[in-house]
mmCIF file of C-alpha atoms and ligand atoms in Angstrom:
data_model
loop_
_atom_site.group_PDB
_atom_site.id
_atom_site.type_symbol
_atom_site.label_atom_id
_atom_site.label_comp_id
_atom_site.label_asym_id
_atom_site.label_seq_id
_atom_site.Cartn_x
_atom_site.Cartn_y
_atom_site.Cartn_z
ATOM 1 C CA UNK A 152 -16.225 -3.977 26.726
ATOM 2 C CA UNK A 153 -15.948 -0.124 27.159
ATOM 3 C CA UNK A 154 -16.057 1.978 24.125
ATOM 4 C CA UNK A 155 -12.803 2.976 22.305
ATOM 5 C CA UNK A 156 -12.126 6.629 22.579
ATOM 6 C CA UNK A 157 -11.421 8.808 19.488
ATOM 7 C CA UNK A 158 -9.808 12.110 20.487
ATOM 8 C CA UNK A 159 -10.072 15.366 18.476
ATOM 9 C CA UNK A 160 -6.439 14.832 17.524
ATOM 10 C CA UNK A 161 -6.860 11.401 16.154
ATOM 11 C CA UNK A 162 -6.659 10.289 12.509
ATOM 12 C CA UNK A 163 -8.416 6.986 11.816
ATOM 13 C CA UNK A 164 -7.247 4.348 9.333
ATOM 14 C CA UNK A 165 -9.595 1.436 8.914
ATOM 15 C CA UNK A 166 -8.821 -1.821 7.119
ATOM 16 C CA UNK A 167 -11.700 -4.236 6.347
ATOM 17 C CA UNK A 168 -11.736 -7.707 5.126
ATOM 18 C CA UNK A 169 -14.219 -10.380 3.907
ATOM 19 C CA UNK A 170 -15.610 -10.756 7.538
ATOM 20 C CA UNK A 171 -17.372 -7.342 7.412
ATOM 21 C CA UNK A 172 -19.543 -8.534 4.532
ATOM 22 C CA UNK A 173 -20.206 -12.030 6.101
ATOM 23 C CA UNK A 174 -23.420 -10.671 7.773
ATOM 24 C CA UNK A 175 -24.500 -9.338 4.403
ATOM 25 C CA UNK A 176 -24.535 -13.099 3.228
ATOM 26 C CA UNK A 177 -21.271 -12.822 1.308
ATOM 27 C CA UNK A 178 -18.917 -15.790 2.098
ATOM 28 C CA UNK A 179 -15.491 -15.091 3.461
ATOM 29 C CA UNK A 180 -12.422 -16.488 1.868
ATOM 30 C CA UNK A 181 -11.557 -19.022 4.533
ATOM 31 C CA UNK A 182 -15.097 -20.037 5.807
ATOM 32 C CA UNK A 183 -14.706 -23.626 4.430
ATOM 33 C CA UNK A 184 -11.028 -24.839 4.583
ATOM 34 C CA UNK A 185 -9.446 -22.306 2.539
ATOM 35 C CA UNK A 186 -12.006 -22.196 -0.264
ATOM 36 C CA UNK A 187 -13.728 -19.091 -1.486
ATOM 37 C CA UNK A 188 -17.470 -19.921 -2.285
ATOM 38 C CA UNK A 189 -16.536 -23.466 -2.902
ATOM 39 C CA UNK A 190 -13.664 -22.746 -5.232
ATOM 40 C CA UNK A 191 -9.844 -23.350 -4.784
ATOM 41 C CA UNK A 192 -8.281 -19.842 -4.968
ATOM 42 C CA UNK A 193 -5.464 -21.173 -7.246
ATOM 43 C CA UNK A 194 -8.155 -22.317 -9.661
ATOM 44 C CA UNK A 195 -9.834 -18.894 -10.169
ATOM 45 C CA UNK A 196 -7.823 -15.994 -8.499
ATOM 46 C CA UNK A 197 -4.269 -16.273 -9.959
ATOM 47 C CA UNK A 198 -2.634 -14.993 -13.116
ATOM 48 C CA UNK A 199 -1.955 -18.802 -13.991
ATOM 49 C CA UNK A 200 -5.655 -19.515 -13.722
ATOM 50 C CA UNK A 201 -6.375 -16.644 -16.103
ATOM 51 C CA UNK A 202 -3.782 -17.991 -18.535
ATOM 52 C CA UNK A 203 -5.178 -21.619 -18.356
ATOM 53 C CA UNK A 204 -8.873 -20.883 -18.426
ATOM 54 C CA UNK A 205 -10.441 -17.277 -18.574
ATOM 55 C CA UNK A 206 -13.756 -18.992 -18.816
ATOM 56 C CA UNK A 207 -13.345 -20.444 -15.389
ATOM 57 C CA UNK A 208 -12.200 -17.187 -13.815
ATOM 58 C CA UNK A 209 -15.109 -15.280 -15.505
ATOM 59 C CA UNK A 210 -17.598 -17.959 -14.204
ATOM 60 C CA UNK A 211 -16.384 -17.430 -10.690
ATOM 61 C CA UNK A 212 -16.361 -13.611 -10.775
ATOM 62 C CA UNK A 213 -19.623 -13.511 -12.650
ATOM 63 C CA UNK A 214 -21.127 -15.511 -9.750
ATOM 64 C CA UNK A 215 -19.538 -13.202 -7.178
ATOM 65 C CA UNK A 216 -21.050 -10.201 -9.067
ATOM 66 C CA UNK A 217 -24.528 -11.743 -9.033
ATOM 67 C CA UNK A 218 -24.251 -12.476 -5.253
ATOM 68 C CA UNK A 219 -22.717 -8.978 -4.508
ATOM 69 C CA UNK A 220 -25.639 -7.308 -6.435
ATOM 70 C CA UNK A 221 -28.171 -9.134 -4.212
ATOM 71 C CA UNK A 222 -26.325 -8.368 -0.917
ATOM 72 C CA UNK A 223 -27.166 -5.246 1.142
ATOM 73 C CA UNK A 224 -24.830 -3.266 3.390
ATOM 74 C CA UNK A 225 -25.045 -4.384 7.058
ATOM 75 C CA UNK A 226 -24.768 -2.241 10.215
ATOM 76 C CA UNK A 227 -21.088 -2.552 10.259
ATOM 77 C CA UNK A 228 -20.763 -0.832 6.759
ATOM 78 C CA UNK A 229 -23.248 1.780 7.917
ATOM 79 C CA UNK A 230 -21.484 2.533 11.070
ATOM 80 C CA UNK A 231 -18.179 3.185 9.228
ATOM 81 C CA UNK A 232 -19.843 5.460 6.801
ATOM 82 C CA UNK A 233 -21.300 7.408 9.779
ATOM 83 C CA UNK A 234 -17.967 7.495 11.542
ATOM 84 C CA UNK A 235 -16.411 9.066 8.318
ATOM 85 C CA UNK A 236 -19.080 11.776 8.493
ATOM 86 C CA UNK A 237 -18.144 12.524 12.124
ATOM 87 C CA UNK A 238 -14.418 12.763 11.330
ATOM 88 C CA UNK A 239 -14.178 14.978 8.245
ATOM 89 C CA UNK A 240 -10.690 14.923 6.842
ATOM 90 C CA UNK A 241 -9.545 12.464 9.619
ATOM 91 C CA UNK A 242 -10.813 9.151 8.258
ATOM 92 C CA UNK A 243 -9.585 6.716 5.611
ATOM 93 C CA UNK A 244 -11.118 3.330 4.742
ATOM 94 C CA UNK A 245 -8.976 0.672 2.933
ATOM 95 C CA UNK A 246 -10.727 -2.494 2.037
ATOM 96 C CA UNK A 247 -9.509 -5.742 0.791
ATOM 97 C CA UNK A 248 -13.072 -6.455 -0.289
ATOM 98 C CA UNK A 249 -14.066 -6.360 -3.955
ATOM 99 C CA UNK A 250 -17.797 -5.986 -3.257
ATOM 100 C CA UNK A 251 -19.248 -2.351 -3.149
ATOM 101 C CA UNK A 252 -21.027 -2.533 0.075
ATOM 102 C CA UNK A 253 -18.955 0.195 1.719
ATOM 103 C CA UNK A 254 -19.896 2.719 -0.969
ATOM 104 C CA UNK A 255 -23.481 1.690 -0.975
ATOM 105 C CA UNK A 256 -23.516 2.372 2.750
ATOM 106 C CA UNK A 257 -22.116 5.958 2.087
ATOM 107 C CA UNK A 258 -18.321 5.589 2.471
ATOM 108 C CA UNK A 259 -16.413 8.138 0.327
ATOM 109 C CA UNK A 260 -12.781 8.303 1.383
ATOM 110 C CA UNK A 261 -12.290 4.623 0.300
ATOM 111 C CA UNK A 262 -9.662 2.526 -1.532
ATOM 112 C CA UNK A 263 -10.189 -0.989 -2.822
ATOM 113 C CA UNK A 264 -6.678 -2.494 -2.589
ATOM 114 C CA UNK A 265 -7.694 -5.706 -4.225
ATOM 115 C CA UNK A 266 -9.809 -4.316 -6.944
ATOM 116 C CA UNK A 267 -13.535 -4.088 -7.602
ATOM 117 C CA UNK A 268 -16.070 -6.640 -8.776
ATOM 118 C CA UNK A 269 -17.999 -4.177 -10.781
ATOM 119 C CA UNK A 270 -15.149 -3.184 -13.044
ATOM 120 C CA UNK A 271 -13.128 -4.826 -15.766
ATOM 121 C CA UNK A 272 -9.852 -4.056 -17.467
ATOM 122 C CA UNK A 273 -7.689 -5.203 -20.276
ATOM 123 C CA UNK A 274 -5.575 -8.372 -19.717
ATOM 124 C CA UNK A 275 -2.591 -6.489 -21.394
ATOM 125 C CA UNK A 276 -0.773 -3.758 -19.578
ATOM 126 C CA UNK A 277 -1.821 -1.473 -22.554
ATOM 127 C CA UNK A 278 -2.355 1.565 -20.385
ATOM 128 C CA UNK A 279 -6.280 1.568 -20.843
ATOM 129 C CA UNK A 280 -8.130 2.449 -17.684
ATOM 130 C CA UNK A 281 -10.469 0.001 -15.889
ATOM 131 C CA UNK A 282 -14.083 0.333 -17.115
ATOM 132 C CA UNK A 283 -17.409 0.093 -15.135
ATOM 133 C CA UNK A 284 -18.855 -3.412 -15.873
ATOM 134 C CA UNK A 285 -21.156 -5.308 -13.657
ATOM 135 C CA UNK A 286 -22.399 -7.760 -16.171
ATOM 136 C CA UNK A 287 -22.888 -11.340 -15.188
ATOM 137 C CA UNK A 288 -21.562 -13.257 -18.184
ATOM 138 C CA UNK A 289 -23.053 -16.616 -19.205
ATOM 139 C CA UNK A 290 -20.015 -17.614 -21.237
ATOM 140 C CA UNK A 291 -16.669 -16.318 -22.425
ATOM 141 C CA UNK A 292 -18.066 -15.285 -25.890
ATOM 142 C CA UNK A 293 -20.090 -12.358 -24.197
ATOM 143 C CA UNK A 294 -16.890 -10.788 -22.618
ATOM 144 C CA UNK A 295 -15.660 -7.801 -24.643
ATOM 145 C CA UNK A 296 -12.254 -6.860 -25.792
ATOM 146 C CA UNK A 297 -10.172 -3.733 -25.240
ATOM 147 C CA UNK A 298 -9.419 -1.371 -28.130
ATOM 148 C CA UNK A 299 -5.921 -3.008 -28.350
ATOM 149 C CA UNK A 300 -7.471 -6.449 -28.814
ATOM 150 C CA UNK A 301 -6.787 -7.808 -25.389
ATOM 151 C CA UNK A 302 -9.634 -9.613 -23.566
ATOM 152 C CA UNK A 303 -11.292 -7.907 -20.719
ATOM 153 C CA UNK A 304 -10.538 -9.621 -17.323
ATOM 154 C CA UNK A 305 -12.094 -8.810 -13.943
ATOM 155 C CA UNK A 306 -10.555 -5.698 -12.220
ATOM 156 C CA UNK A 307 -9.300 -7.889 -9.426
ATOM 157 C CA UNK A 308 -5.882 -8.172 -8.029
ATOM 158 C CA UNK A 309 -5.173 -11.785 -8.368
ATOM 159 C CA UNK A 310 -2.936 -13.691 -5.697
ATOM 160 C CA UNK A 311 0.767 -12.895 -6.721
ATOM 161 C CA UNK A 312 -0.142 -9.470 -8.247
ATOM 162 C CA UNK A 313 0.654 -6.043 -6.730
ATOM 163 C CA UNK A 314 -2.183 -4.476 -4.659
ATOM 164 C CA UNK A 315 -3.558 -1.054 -5.724
ATOM 165 C CA UNK A 316 -2.783 2.220 -4.059
ATOM 166 C CA UNK A 317 0.039 1.231 -1.904
ATOM 167 C CA UNK A 318 1.767 4.651 -1.922
ATOM 168 C CA UNK A 319 -1.401 6.294 -0.665
ATOM 169 C CA UNK A 320 -1.996 3.453 1.920
ATOM 170 C CA UNK A 321 1.601 3.974 3.410
ATOM 171 C CA UNK A 322 0.988 7.686 3.490
ATOM 172 C CA UNK A 323 -2.321 7.335 5.154
ATOM 173 C CA UNK A 324 -0.944 4.875 7.790
ATOM 174 C CA UNK A 325 2.034 7.158 8.492
ATOM 175 C CA UNK A 326 -0.376 9.992 9.376
ATOM 176 C CA UNK A 327 -2.810 7.846 11.560
ATOM 177 C CA UNK A 328 -2.979 7.595 15.176
ATOM 178 C CA UNK A 329 -5.690 4.982 15.487
ATOM 179 C CA UNK A 330 -6.048 1.831 13.270
ATOM 180 C CA UNK A 331 -9.204 -0.355 13.223
ATOM 181 C CA UNK A 332 -8.870 -3.641 11.478
ATOM 182 C CA UNK A 333 -12.307 -5.539 10.891
ATOM 183 C CA UNK A 334 -12.922 -9.109 9.747
ATOM 184 C CA UNK A 335 -9.644 -10.162 8.167
ATOM 185 C CA UNK A 336 -7.762 -13.305 9.068
ATOM 186 C CA UNK A 337 -4.313 -11.663 8.890
ATOM 187 C CA UNK A 338 -3.069 -14.169 6.346
ATOM 188 C CA UNK A 339 -3.039 -12.198 3.066
ATOM 189 C CA UNK A 340 -0.027 -9.814 2.707
ATOM 190 C CA UNK A 341 0.797 -6.900 2.539
ATOM 191 C CA UNK A 342 -2.578 -6.054 4.191
ATOM 192 C CA UNK A 343 -1.561 -8.238 7.284
ATOM 193 C CA UNK A 344 1.531 -6.063 7.732
ATOM 194 C CA UNK A 345 -0.440 -2.762 8.017
ATOM 195 C CA UNK A 346 -0.897 -3.169 11.830
ATOM 196 C CA UNK A 347 2.832 -3.482 12.142
ATOM 197 C CA UNK A 348 3.349 -0.309 10.125
ATOM 198 C CA UNK A 349 0.780 1.474 12.335
ATOM 199 C CA UNK A 350 2.471 0.274 15.547
ATOM 200 C CA UNK A 351 5.819 1.487 14.267
ATOM 201 C CA UNK A 352 4.245 4.925 13.962
ATOM 202 C CA UNK A 353 2.936 4.828 17.519
ATOM 203 C CA UNK A 354 -0.758 4.334 16.667
ATOM 204 C CA UNK A 355 -3.341 2.488 18.885
ATOM 205 C CA UNK A 356 -4.502 -0.688 16.884
ATOM 206 C CA UNK A 357 -7.810 -2.348 17.326
ATOM 207 C CA UNK A 358 -8.966 -5.562 15.773
ATOM 208 C CA UNK A 359 -12.645 -6.574 15.623
ATOM 209 C CA UNK A 360 -13.880 -10.031 14.611
ATOM 210 C CA UNK A 361 -15.362 -13.303 16.146
ATOM 211 C CA UNK A 362 -11.961 -14.797 16.535
ATOM 212 C CA UNK A 363 -8.362 -13.539 17.028
ATOM 213 C CA UNK A 364 -6.599 -13.099 13.768
ATOM 214 C CA UNK A 365 -3.084 -14.742 13.019
ATOM 215 C CA UNK A 366 -1.419 -11.350 13.744
ATOM 216 C CA UNK A 367 -3.321 -10.752 16.941
ATOM 217 C CA UNK A 368 -0.265 -10.058 18.943
ATOM 218 C CA UNK A 369 0.324 -6.727 16.981
ATOM 219 C CA UNK A 370 -2.925 -5.223 18.201
ATOM 220 C CA UNK A 371 -3.282 -3.087 21.312
ATOM 221 C CA UNK A 372 -6.867 -4.192 21.643
ATOM 222 C CA UNK A 373 -8.582 -7.276 20.263
ATOM 223 C CA UNK A 374 -12.413 -7.136 20.466
ATOM 224 C CA UNK A 375 -14.138 -10.379 19.820
ATOM 225 C CA UNK A 376 -17.533 -10.259 18.180
ATOM 226 C CA UNK A 377 -19.498 -9.833 14.967
ATOM 227 C CA UNK A 378 -18.821 -6.658 13.130
ATOM 228 C CA UNK A 379 -22.521 -5.796 12.456
ATOM 229 C CA UNK A 380 -23.324 -6.275 16.154
ATOM 230 C CA UNK A 381 -20.183 -4.696 17.821
ATOM 231 C CA UNK A 382 -19.043 -1.880 15.478
ATOM 232 C CA UNK A 383 -22.077 0.455 15.708
ATOM 233 C CA UNK A 384 -21.324 1.041 19.427
ATOM 234 C CA UNK A 385 -17.554 0.623 19.449
ATOM 235 C CA UNK A 386 -16.382 4.207 19.491
ATOM 236 C CA UNK A 387 -16.927 7.180 21.626
ATOM 237 C CA UNK A 388 -15.997 10.546 20.142
ATOM 238 C CA UNK A 389 -14.501 12.997 22.708
ATOM 239 C CA UNK A 390 -15.737 16.477 21.970
HETATM 240 P P1 NAD B 85 -10.563 -14.237 5.216
HETATM 241 O O1 NAD B 85 -11.662 -15.050 4.669
HETATM 242 O O2 NAD B 85 -9.182 -14.793 5.163
HETATM 243 O O3 NAD B 85 -10.964 -13.931 6.771
HETATM 244 C C1 NAD B 85 -12.253 -13.563 7.173
HETATM 245 C C2 NAD B 85 -12.146 -13.140 8.569
HETATM 246 O O4 NAD B 85 -13.427 -12.582 8.810
HETATM 247 C C3 NAD B 85 -11.855 -14.288 9.637
HETATM 248 O O5 NAD B 85 -10.877 -13.859 10.406
HETATM 249 C C4 NAD B 85 -13.297 -14.318 10.283
HETATM 250 O O6 NAD B 85 -13.014 -14.653 11.776
HETATM 251 C C5 NAD B 85 -13.813 -12.923 10.181
HETATM 252 N N1 NAD B 85 -15.291 -12.871 10.280
HETATM 253 C C6 NAD B 85 -16.249 -13.795 9.971
HETATM 254 N N2 NAD B 85 -17.386 -13.386 10.260
HETATM 255 C C7 NAD B 85 -17.212 -12.108 10.781
HETATM 256 C C8 NAD B 85 -18.136 -11.097 11.220
HETATM 257 N N3 NAD B 85 -19.479 -11.372 11.288
HETATM 258 N N4 NAD B 85 -17.585 -9.980 11.615
HETATM 259 C C9 NAD B 85 -16.245 -9.659 11.649
HETATM 260 N N5 NAD B 85 -15.329 -10.592 11.109
HETATM 261 C C10 NAD B 85 -15.863 -11.847 10.750
HETATM 262 O O7 NAD B 85 -10.750 -12.763 4.615
HETATM 263 P P2 NAD B 85 -9.626 -11.675 4.313
HETATM 264 O O8 NAD B 85 -8.530 -11.648 5.372
HETATM 265 O O9 NAD B 85 -10.377 -10.424 3.884
HETATM 266 O O10 NAD B 85 -8.874 -12.271 2.983
HETATM 267 C C11 NAD B 85 -9.589 -12.633 1.883
HETATM 268 C C12 NAD B 85 -9.356 -12.175 0.494
HETATM 269 O O11 NAD B 85 -10.334 -12.618 -0.416
HETATM 270 C C13 NAD B 85 -9.361 -10.622 0.404
HETATM 271 O O12 NAD B 85 -8.242 -10.173 -0.138
HETATM 272 C C14 NAD B 85 -10.569 -10.263 -0.472
HETATM 273 O O13 NAD B 85 -10.070 -9.606 -1.654
HETATM 274 C C15 NAD B 85 -11.081 -11.516 -1.053
HETATM 275 N N6 NAD B 85 -12.545 -11.672 -0.674
HETATM 276 C C16 NAD B 85 -13.310 -10.651 -0.912
HETATM 277 C C17 NAD B 85 -14.669 -10.840 -0.412
HETATM 278 C C18 NAD B 85 -15.692 -9.600 -0.552
HETATM 279 O O14 NAD B 85 -15.491 -8.841 -1.340
HETATM 280 N N7 NAD B 85 -16.806 -9.621 0.149
HETATM 281 C C19 NAD B 85 -15.179 -11.941 0.108
HETATM 282 C C20 NAD B 85 -14.336 -13.027 0.153
HETATM 283 C C21 NAD B 85 -12.994 -12.944 -0.111
#
């Protein structure tokens, strides 16, 4: 397919999902019948799961940390970091991913709407900020507590919780003229709605992934392929 043109007047909003990290060896969420790395989401990624068994939740996220630390950014992460450098002040990256492969590839103007694997925060809404924490815990006794006494939980937005940074995301989408969505099935909300918000603002909307997402109809272009293979040559910048 021919390259997608980025004009000098364009502002680019990128949304990435689990698919962009697939070629780095991190399993997507729906790879095997709605499981994530062999787990049922409701057993490990919900407030109820945390209430029921913080040990199981930490076992799952400790395993994700271990896998994430071994993974390396792939050419799709690198291409987005390169695009940001070419579009100073006109590029914003929002990821649903909790791994840190985008920042390790060099992305800077980046928001993790579903949290970050390498941080923890108090389980209570006590006002304490999330803390850097990439430890892989062998059991619950190793997990620290906040000054208020609450147990530390992964800094992850569980299903049913409010995503992070929504005001900024809305603002960025409102200003954008081109939205690129990479490797997300279009089944997790509100992220699956971003393309509709962008269309409402008159933006061009491009999806890249090996299969059409559930919300494919909302895109002006659907490019079928693997992110690491297609993304590095997808855009042409008009001088
Ligand atoms: P999803 O698993 O629902 O969908 C993954 C999508 O990626 C699919 O549409 C698939 O076709 C596509 N894909 C697979 N290989 C690809 C490739 N090589 N290039 C491009 N696309 C490819 O993922 P989702 O929509 O992002 O929702 C999953 C949720 O689970 C997210 O909210 C995220 O927080 C979490 N999650 C995060 C990670 C991570 O941080 N790496 C991994 C799994 C799940």
